[in-house]
Amino acid sequence: MASKKFIQALELLEEEKGIQKDVVLDALREAMEKSYKRNYAGTESKVEVDINPDTGKIRIFETKDVVDDVMDEDYQLSLEEAQAIDPKYQIGDEVVTEVDPQVFGRLAAIQTKQLLRQKIRESEKDALFNEYIDKKDEIINGVVDRVEPNFVIVNIGRTGALLPKNQQIPGEKLVDGQHIKVYVSDVVRETKDTRIKVSRTEAGLVRRLFEQEVPEVYDGTVEIVSVSREAGERSKIAVTSRKEEIDPIGSCVGKGGTRVNNVVKELNGEKIDIVEWSEDPVVYISHALSPSEVKHVTINEEDKSALVIVPDNQLSLAIGKRGQNARLAVRLTGWKIDIKSVSEAMAEGLAYDEDSEFNKSFEEEMTKIEEPIAEPIIQKIVEPVKEHIVIEDIEDDNEETFDNEEAFDNEEAFDNEEAFDDQDEYEDEYDDEDYEYDDDDYEEEYDPYEEFDAYYDD
């Protein structure tokens, strides 16, 4: 029944589908055993199929018990029948006889084919799962195979992956034959098939792209601590260096911005802010709100919240358009952030009274600086603030000026956010939950996997 051509076909199947030849041979043995029992012997009979992996030759062996009184011919032989085969057989022995494979009729062959096909499908699903489960949370290259209004099919090698509309970068237009990078968000072993779920909106895609573009990130010299993203619009990444002589931001930006530009190009022009991570939450939060200037940060460890004070002319920049800059900073740092301008803080009496923690920390910071460099540094920090933070007509008619606890260098950002003038829109704008896709509504209206399955079945 089988031949060398059959073995060659199995080798081709292994090469194209990743299904091991031994797995298919085991599946064929099992299918033939079940079919033989169903058509020519009882379900409890002892049948063994042997297939030579080199020549493809098939041999079938059936085992029956030698009994004094035969009750079931499918499982038993009489002593006379057994001794006709070999006189040495006695009651209680097992007789193994070889069955000619040609005994398989058309019905048995069809059943064997169906069982084998089912086993191959199961093996293929297992092979796909085992191959791609190791690629979860990684980037793979693909080619756009088909573009539909609600999804795109991406050829990723041995199979296709479905890229739903809500996992595509907003505003990006994909075309047939286009080479793209996709992020493997999950690999699910389902009853019908193995689903390889890919995305171009995950924050992990930004992280992996920088690993590919920046050797220092790939080898661990520069670490990407956190990533926050609103796909198609803006991302923020926090980086740090394990070596003092390595500039983490400069490494990610690259000479002339080449490295970050390559990432931006892959993300369809998405803006990227690169800030330096710090274990000090005050410093980290200040950096995360880049490109805006931060004058003071007060943190509350208990509820992991922070009050940030910025100059009046920087409030719109700190908040960002539709609250985007603040929202991304919240996701990046994991801290709840409340942003107020200097004027708002003064009007509400926040951190600007005589015994405030702000003043104490400011004084402590300034006293750490020794002459002769103290005065120039203090002037450099305080002078720009005087224009915005001057309180007059206090009860004692004294004029007081205030500054931040620590001067922070503006972190390098790939692009600056335009000022957002309408402050009324800021309230609750950077609530992280407001930006989430409603996957349930999408799936209720349309299930792209049905059309995806039909496409690949064809």
Coordinates of C-alpha atoms in Angstrom, one line a residue:
M1 CA 0.0 0.0 0.0
A2 CA 2.8 2.4 0.9
S3 CA 5.9 2.9 -1.1
K4 CA 9.0 5.1 -1.3
K5 CA 6.9 7.8 -3.0
F6 CA 4.7 7.8 0.1
I7 CA 7.8 8.3 2.2
Q8 CA 9.0 11.1 -0.1
A9 CA 5.5 12.7 0.3
L10 CA 5.9 12.5 4.1
E11 CA 9.3 14.2 3.9
L12 CA 7.8 17.0 1.7
L13 CA 5.0 17.4 4.3
E14 CA 7.6 17.7 7.0
E15 CA 9.5 20.3 5.1
E16 CA 6.5 22.5 4.2
K17 CA 4.2 22.0 7.2
G18 CA 6.8 21.3 9.9
I19 CA 5.1 17.9 10.7
Q20 CA 7.6 15.3 11.6
K21 CA 7.6 12.1 9.4
D22 CA 7.4 9.9 12.5
V23 CA 4.3 11.7 13.6
V24 CA 2.5 11.0 10.4
L25 CA 3.6 7.4 10.3
D26 CA 2.3 7.0 13.9
A27 CA -0.9 8.6 12.8
L28 CA -1.2 6.2 9.8
R29 CA -0.5 3.2 12.0
E30 CA -3.3 4.3 14.4
A31 CA -5.7 5.0 11.5
M32 CA -5.1 1.6 9.9
E33 CA -5.5 -0.2 13.2
K34 CA -8.8 1.5 13.9
S35 CA -10.1 0.9 10.4
Y36 CA -9.1 -2.8 10.5
K37 CA -10.8 -3.4 13.8
R38 CA -13.9 -1.6 12.7
N39 CA -14.3 -3.6 9.4
Y40 CA -12.5 -6.9 10.0
A41 CA -12.1 -7.5 13.7
G42 CA -13.7 -6.5 17.0
T43 CA -12.9 -3.2 18.7
E44 CA -11.2 -5.1 21.5
S45 CA -9.1 -7.3 19.2
K46 CA -5.3 -7.0 19.2
V47 CA -4.0 -5.5 16.0
E48 CA -0.6 -4.1 15.3
V49 CA 0.5 -2.2 12.1
D50 CA 4.2 -1.9 11.3
I51 CA 5.5 0.6 8.7
N52 CA 9.1 0.6 7.6
P53 CA 10.2 4.3 7.6
D54 CA 12.7 3.7 4.9
T55 CA 10.8 1.6 2.3
G56 CA 7.2 2.4 3.3
K57 CA 6.3 -1.3 3.4
I58 CA 3.2 -2.0 5.6
R59 CA 2.7 -5.2 7.6
I60 CA -0.4 -5.9 9.7
F61 CA -0.4 -8.4 12.6
E62 CA -3.5 -9.8 14.5
T63 CA -3.2 -11.6 17.8
K64 CA -5.8 -14.1 19.1
D65 CA -6.0 -16.2 22.2
V66 CA -6.1 -20.0 22.1
V67 CA -9.1 -21.3 24.0
D68 CA -10.8 -24.7 24.5
D69 CA -14.3 -23.3 23.6
V70 CA -14.4 -20.4 21.1
M71 CA -17.0 -17.8 22.1
D72 CA -15.9 -15.0 19.8
E73 CA -14.0 -15.7 16.6
D74 CA -12.7 -12.1 16.4
Y75 CA -10.5 -12.6 19.5
Q76 CA -10.1 -16.4 19.9
L77 CA -8.9 -19.5 18.2
S78 CA -9.6 -23.1 18.9
L79 CA -6.7 -25.4 19.9
E80 CA -7.1 -27.2 16.6
E81 CA -6.9 -24.0 14.6
A82 CA -3.8 -22.9 16.5
Q83 CA -2.0 -26.2 16.2
A84 CA -2.7 -26.2 12.5
I85 CA -0.5 -23.1 12.4
D86 CA 2.1 -24.5 14.8
P87 CA 1.7 -27.8 16.8
K88 CA 3.5 -26.2 19.8
Y89 CA 0.5 -24.0 20.6
Q90 CA -1.4 -24.9 23.8
I91 CA -4.5 -23.5 25.6
G92 CA -3.8 -20.0 26.9
D93 CA -1.2 -19.1 24.3
E94 CA -1.4 -16.1 21.9
V95 CA -1.3 -16.7 18.2
V96 CA 0.1 -13.9 16.1
T97 CA -0.8 -14.0 12.4
E98 CA 0.1 -11.6 9.6
V99 CA -2.7 -10.2 7.6
D100 CA -2.3 -9.3 4.0
P101 CA -2.8 -5.5 3.6
Q102 CA -4.7 -6.1 0.4
V103 CA -7.6 -7.2 2.6
F104 CA -8.4 -3.5 3.0
G105 CA -11.4 -2.8 0.8
R106 CA -12.6 0.6 -0.5
L107 CA -14.6 1.5 2.6
A108 CA -11.7 0.6 4.9
A109 CA -9.3 2.7 2.8
I110 CA -11.7 5.7 2.9
Q111 CA -12.0 5.4 6.6
T112 CA -8.2 5.2 7.0
K113 CA -7.8 8.3 4.8
Q114 CA -10.3 10.3 6.9
L115 CA -8.6 9.3 10.1
L116 CA -5.2 10.0 8.7
R117 CA -6.3 13.5 7.5
Q118 CA -7.7 14.3 10.9
K119 CA -4.5 13.2 12.6
I120 CA -2.4 15.3 10.2
R121 CA -4.6 18.4 10.9
E122 CA -4.1 17.9 14.6
S123 CA -0.4 17.4 14.2
E124 CA -0.2 20.5 12.0
K125 CA -2.0 22.6 14.7
D126 CA 0.4 21.3 17.3
A127 CA 3.4 22.0 15.1
L128 CA 2.1 25.6 14.5
F129 CA 1.5 26.1 18.2
N130 CA 4.9 24.8 19.2
E131 CA 6.6 26.9 16.6
Y132 CA 4.9 30.2 17.4
I133 CA 4.4 30.0 21.1
D134 CA 8.1 30.7 21.4
K135 CA 7.6 33.8 19.3
K136 CA 5.0 35.3 21.6
D137 CA 5.8 38.9 22.5
E138 CA 8.3 39.0 19.6
I139 CA 8.3 40.7 16.2
I140 CA 8.0 38.6 13.0
N141 CA 8.1 39.8 9.4
G142 CA 5.2 39.2 7.2
V143 CA 3.7 40.1 3.8
V144 CA 0.2 41.5 3.3
D145 CA -1.7 38.7 1.6
R146 CA -5.2 40.2 1.5
V147 CA -6.7 43.5 2.6
E148 CA -10.4 43.7 3.7
P149 CA -12.3 46.5 5.3
N150 CA -12.3 44.8 8.7
F151 CA -9.1 42.9 8.7
V152 CA -5.8 42.1 6.9
I153 CA -4.4 38.7 6.3
V154 CA -0.6 38.6 6.8
N155 CA 1.5 35.8 5.4
I156 CA 4.0 35.0 8.2
G157 CA 5.6 31.9 6.5
R158 CA 4.0 28.6 7.1
T159 CA 0.6 30.1 7.8
G160 CA -1.3 33.3 7.8
A161 CA -2.2 35.6 10.7
L162 CA -5.2 37.8 10.9
L163 CA -4.6 41.5 11.7
P164 CA -8.0 42.9 12.8
K165 CA -8.9 46.5 12.1
N166 CA -8.5 47.5 15.8
Q167 CA -5.0 46.1 15.9
Q168 CA -3.9 48.2 12.9
I169 CA -2.2 51.6 13.3
P170 CA -4.9 54.3 12.8
G171 CA -4.4 56.0 9.5
E172 CA -2.1 53.4 8.1
K173 CA -3.0 52.0 4.7
L174 CA -1.8 48.5 4.0
V175 CA -1.7 47.1 0.4
D176 CA -1.2 43.6 -1.0
G177 CA 2.4 42.5 -1.2
Q178 CA 3.6 45.0 1.4
H179 CA 6.3 43.9 3.8
I180 CA 5.4 44.7 7.4
K181 CA 6.5 43.8 10.9
V182 CA 3.9 42.5 13.3
Y183 CA 3.9 41.8 17.1
V184 CA 2.8 38.4 18.2
S185 CA 0.4 39.2 21.0
D186 CA -0.9 35.7 21.6
V187 CA -0.9 32.1 20.3
V188 CA -4.0 30.2 21.1
R189 CA -4.6 26.5 20.6
E190 CA -8.3 26.2 19.7
T191 CA -10.4 23.1 18.8
K192 CA -10.6 24.1 15.1
D193 CA -7.2 25.6 14.6
T194 CA -4.2 27.4 16.1
R195 CA -4.8 31.1 16.2
I196 CA -1.7 33.4 15.9
K197 CA -2.8 36.8 17.0
V198 CA -0.8 39.7 15.7
S199 CA -0.9 43.4 16.3
R200 CA 0.7 46.7 15.2
T201 CA -0.8 48.7 18.1
E202 CA 0.8 47.0 21.1
A203 CA 3.4 48.9 23.1
G204 CA 5.6 45.8 22.9
L205 CA 6.1 46.5 19.1
V206 CA 7.9 49.8 20.0
R207 CA 10.1 48.0 22.4
R208 CA 11.1 45.3 20.0
L209 CA 11.7 47.7 17.1
F210 CA 14.2 49.6 19.3
E211 CA 15.9 46.3 20.1
Q212 CA 16.3 45.7 16.4
E213 CA 17.6 49.2 15.7
V214 CA 19.7 49.9 18.7
P215 CA 22.6 47.4 19.5
E216 CA 23.0 48.8 23.0
V217 CA 19.3 47.9 23.7
Y218 CA 19.7 44.4 22.1
D219 CA 22.8 43.6 24.2
G220 CA 21.3 45.0 27.4
T221 CA 23.7 47.9 27.9
V222 CA 20.7 50.2 27.5
E223 CA 17.5 49.0 29.1
I224 CA 14.0 50.1 28.0
V225 CA 12.3 50.2 31.4
S226 CA 8.8 51.2 30.3
V227 CA 6.8 52.0 27.2
S228 CA 3.5 53.8 26.8
R229 CA 1.8 54.2 23.5
E230 CA -1.2 55.6 21.7
A231 CA -0.8 53.9 18.3
G232 CA -0.6 56.2 15.3
E233 CA -0.1 59.3 17.4
R234 CA 2.6 59.2 20.1
S235 CA 4.7 56.9 22.2
K236 CA 7.0 57.5 25.2
I237 CA 9.8 55.2 26.2
A238 CA 11.9 55.4 29.4
V239 CA 15.5 54.2 29.1
T240 CA 18.4 53.8 31.4
S241 CA 22.0 52.8 31.0
R242 CA 23.9 50.1 32.9
K243 CA 27.2 51.9 32.1
E244 CA 27.8 55.5 33.1
E245 CA 29.7 56.3 30.0
I246 CA 26.8 55.3 27.8
D247 CA 24.1 57.9 27.0
P248 CA 20.8 55.9 26.9
I249 CA 18.9 58.6 25.1
G250 CA 21.6 59.3 22.5
S251 CA 22.0 55.6 21.9
C252 CA 18.3 55.3 21.0
V253 CA 18.2 58.5 18.9
G254 CA 21.3 57.6 16.9
K255 CA 23.6 59.8 14.9
G256 CA 21.4 62.4 13.2
G257 CA 18.3 60.6 14.6
T258 CA 18.8 57.7 12.2
R259 CA 17.8 55.0 14.7
V260 CA 14.7 56.6 16.0
N261 CA 13.7 57.7 12.5
N262 CA 13.8 54.0 11.4
V263 CA 11.4 53.1 14.2
V264 CA 9.1 56.1 13.4
K265 CA 9.1 55.1 9.7
E266 CA 8.0 51.5 10.6
L267 CA 5.2 53.0 12.8
N268 CA 3.8 55.2 10.0
G269 CA 5.2 58.4 11.3
E270 CA 4.2 58.0 15.0
K271 CA 5.9 60.5 17.2
I272 CA 8.3 59.1 19.9
D273 CA 9.5 60.8 23.1
I274 CA 12.6 59.2 24.7
V275 CA 13.2 60.1 28.3
E276 CA 15.6 58.9 31.0
W277 CA 14.3 56.6 33.7
S278 CA 15.2 57.4 37.3
E279 CA 14.6 55.4 40.5
D280 CA 13.6 58.7 42.1
P281 CA 9.9 59.1 41.3
V282 CA 10.2 62.9 41.5
V283 CA 12.8 62.9 38.8
Y284 CA 11.1 60.2 36.7
I285 CA 7.8 62.0 36.7
S286 CA 9.4 65.2 35.7
H287 CA 11.2 63.5 32.8
A288 CA 8.0 61.6 31.8
L289 CA 6.2 64.9 31.2
S290 CA 8.8 66.0 28.6
P291 CA 8.9 68.2 26.6
S292 CA 7.2 70.4 29.2
E293 CA 9.2 72.1 32.0
V294 CA 8.4 70.9 35.5
K295 CA 8.9 73.2 38.5
H296 CA 8.0 71.0 41.4
V297 CA 6.7 67.5 42.1
T298 CA 5.1 66.4 45.4
I299 CA 4.5 62.6 45.7
N300 CA 2.2 60.6 47.9
E301 CA 3.7 57.1 48.4
E302 CA 0.5 55.7 49.9
D303 CA -1.8 56.0 46.9
K304 CA 1.1 56.4 44.4
S305 CA 0.0 59.8 43.3
A306 CA 1.9 63.0 42.4
L307 CA 1.1 66.7 42.3
V308 CA 3.1 68.4 39.5
I309 CA 3.4 72.1 39.3
V310 CA 4.5 73.7 36.0
P311 CA 4.9 77.3 34.8
D312 CA 1.7 78.9 33.5
N313 CA 2.9 78.9 29.9
Q314 CA 3.8 75.2 30.1
L315 CA 0.5 73.9 31.3
S316 CA -0.9 73.2 27.9
L317 CA 2.3 71.5 26.9
A318 CA 2.4 69.3 30.0
I319 CA -1.2 68.2 29.5
G320 CA -0.9 67.8 25.8
K321 CA -3.5 67.8 23.1
R322 CA -6.7 66.1 24.5
G323 CA -4.6 65.2 27.6
Q324 CA -2.3 62.9 25.6
N325 CA 1.0 63.9 27.1
A326 CA -0.2 63.6 30.7
R327 CA -2.0 60.3 29.9
L328 CA 1.1 58.8 28.4
A329 CA 3.2 59.9 31.4
V330 CA 0.7 58.2 33.7
R331 CA 1.1 54.9 31.8
L332 CA 4.8 55.3 31.6
T333 CA 5.5 55.9 35.3
G334 CA 2.5 54.0 36.9
W335 CA 1.8 57.1 39.0
K336 CA -1.4 59.1 39.2
I337 CA -0.5 62.6 38.1
D338 CA -2.3 65.8 38.9
I339 CA -0.9 68.8 36.9
K340 CA -1.4 72.4 38.0
S341 CA 0.0 75.6 36.9
V342 CA 1.9 77.9 39.3
S343 CA -1.1 80.3 39.3
E344 CA -3.6 77.5 40.1
A345 CA -1.3 76.2 42.8
M346 CA -1.0 79.7 44.4
A347 CA -4.8 80.3 44.1
E348 CA -5.5 76.9 45.8
G349 CA -2.8 77.5 48.5
L350 CA -0.9 74.4 47.4
A351 CA 2.7 74.1 48.5
Y352 CA 3.1 77.9 48.7
D353 CA 2.7 78.7 52.3
E354 CA 5.6 79.8 54.5
D355 CA 6.1 76.4 56.1
S356 CA 5.4 74.3 53.1
E357 CA 7.4 71.1 52.3
F358 CA 8.1 72.7 49.0
N359 CA 10.0 75.6 50.5
K360 CA 11.9 73.3 52.9
S361 CA 13.0 71.0 50.2
F362 CA 14.0 73.9 48.0
E363 CA 16.1 75.4 50.8
E364 CA 17.7 72.0 51.5
E365 CA 18.6 71.5 47.9
M366 CA 20.1 75.0 47.6
T367 CA 22.2 74.6 50.7
K368 CA 23.8 71.5 49.2
I369 CA 25.6 73.8 46.7
E370 CA 28.8 75.2 47.9
E371 CA 30.5 78.4 46.9
P372 CA 31.8 79.6 44.5
I373 CA 29.4 77.9 42.1
A374 CA 26.3 78.3 44.3
E375 CA 25.2 81.8 43.3
P376 CA 25.5 81.3 39.5
I377 CA 23.5 78.1 39.7
I378 CA 20.8 79.6 41.9
Q379 CA 20.5 82.5 39.6
K380 CA 20.3 80.2 36.6
I381 CA 17.4 78.3 38.2
V382 CA 15.5 81.1 39.9
E383 CA 15.7 84.0 37.3
P384 CA 13.4 82.4 34.7
V385 CA 10.9 81.6 37.5
K386 CA 10.6 85.2 38.8
E387 CA 8.6 86.2 35.7
H388 CA 5.9 83.7 36.6
I389 CA 6.1 83.0 40.3
V390 CA 5.8 86.4 42.2
I391 CA 3.4 86.9 45.0
E392 CA 2.6 90.5 45.9
D393 CA 0.4 92.2 48.5
I394 CA 1.0 89.6 51.2
E395 CA -0.1 90.6 54.7
D396 CA 3.5 91.5 55.6
D397 CA 4.0 93.3 52.3
N398 CA 7.0 91.1 51.6
E399 CA 7.6 89.8 48.1
E400 CA 8.3 86.0 47.9
T401 CA 9.7 84.0 45.1
F402 CA 9.6 80.3 44.7
D403 CA 11.3 77.7 42.6
N404 CA 11.4 73.9 42.2
E405 CA 13.1 71.4 44.4
E406 CA 15.5 70.4 41.8
A407 CA 16.4 71.6 38.3
F408 CA 15.7 69.0 35.6
D409 CA 17.3 69.1 32.2
N410 CA 14.8 68.9 29.4
E411 CA 14.9 65.4 28.0
E412 CA 15.4 64.9 24.3
A413 CA 12.1 64.3 22.5
F414 CA 11.6 63.3 18.9
D415 CA 8.9 65.9 18.5
N416 CA 7.3 68.6 20.5
E417 CA 3.6 68.6 21.3
E418 CA 1.7 71.7 20.2
A419 CA 0.1 73.8 22.9
F420 CA -3.4 72.9 23.9
D421 CA -5.2 76.1 24.7
D422 CA -8.6 74.9 25.8
Q423 CA -8.0 73.9 29.4
D424 CA -11.6 72.9 30.0
E425 CA -11.0 69.8 28.0
Y426 CA -8.3 68.7 30.3
E427 CA -10.5 67.5 33.1
D428 CA -10.3 63.7 33.3
E429 CA -8.8 63.7 29.8
Y430 CA -5.8 61.5 30.6
D431 CA -7.8 58.8 32.3
D432 CA -6.2 55.7 30.9
E433 CA -9.5 53.9 30.5
D434 CA -10.8 56.4 28.0
Y435 CA -8.4 55.3 25.3
E436 CA -9.1 51.6 25.3
Y437 CA -10.7 49.9 22.3
D438 CA -14.0 48.3 22.8
D439 CA -13.2 44.9 21.5
D440 CA -16.6 43.4 22.6
D441 CA -18.5 45.8 20.4
Y442 CA -16.2 45.1 17.5
E443 CA -16.6 41.3 17.8
E444 CA -20.3 41.4 18.2
E445 CA -20.7 43.2 14.9
Y446 CA -18.3 41.1 12.9
D447 CA -16.1 38.0 13.4
P448 CA -13.2 38.3 10.9
Y449 CA -12.0 34.8 11.7
E450 CA -14.9 33.2 9.9
E451 CA -13.8 34.8 6.6
F452 CA -10.2 34.1 7.5
D453 CA -10.9 30.4 7.9
A454 CA -12.8 30.3 4.6
Y455 CA -9.9 32.0 2.8
Y456 CA -7.4 29.5 4.0
D457 CA -9.7 26.5 3.5
D458 CA -9.8 27.5 -0.1

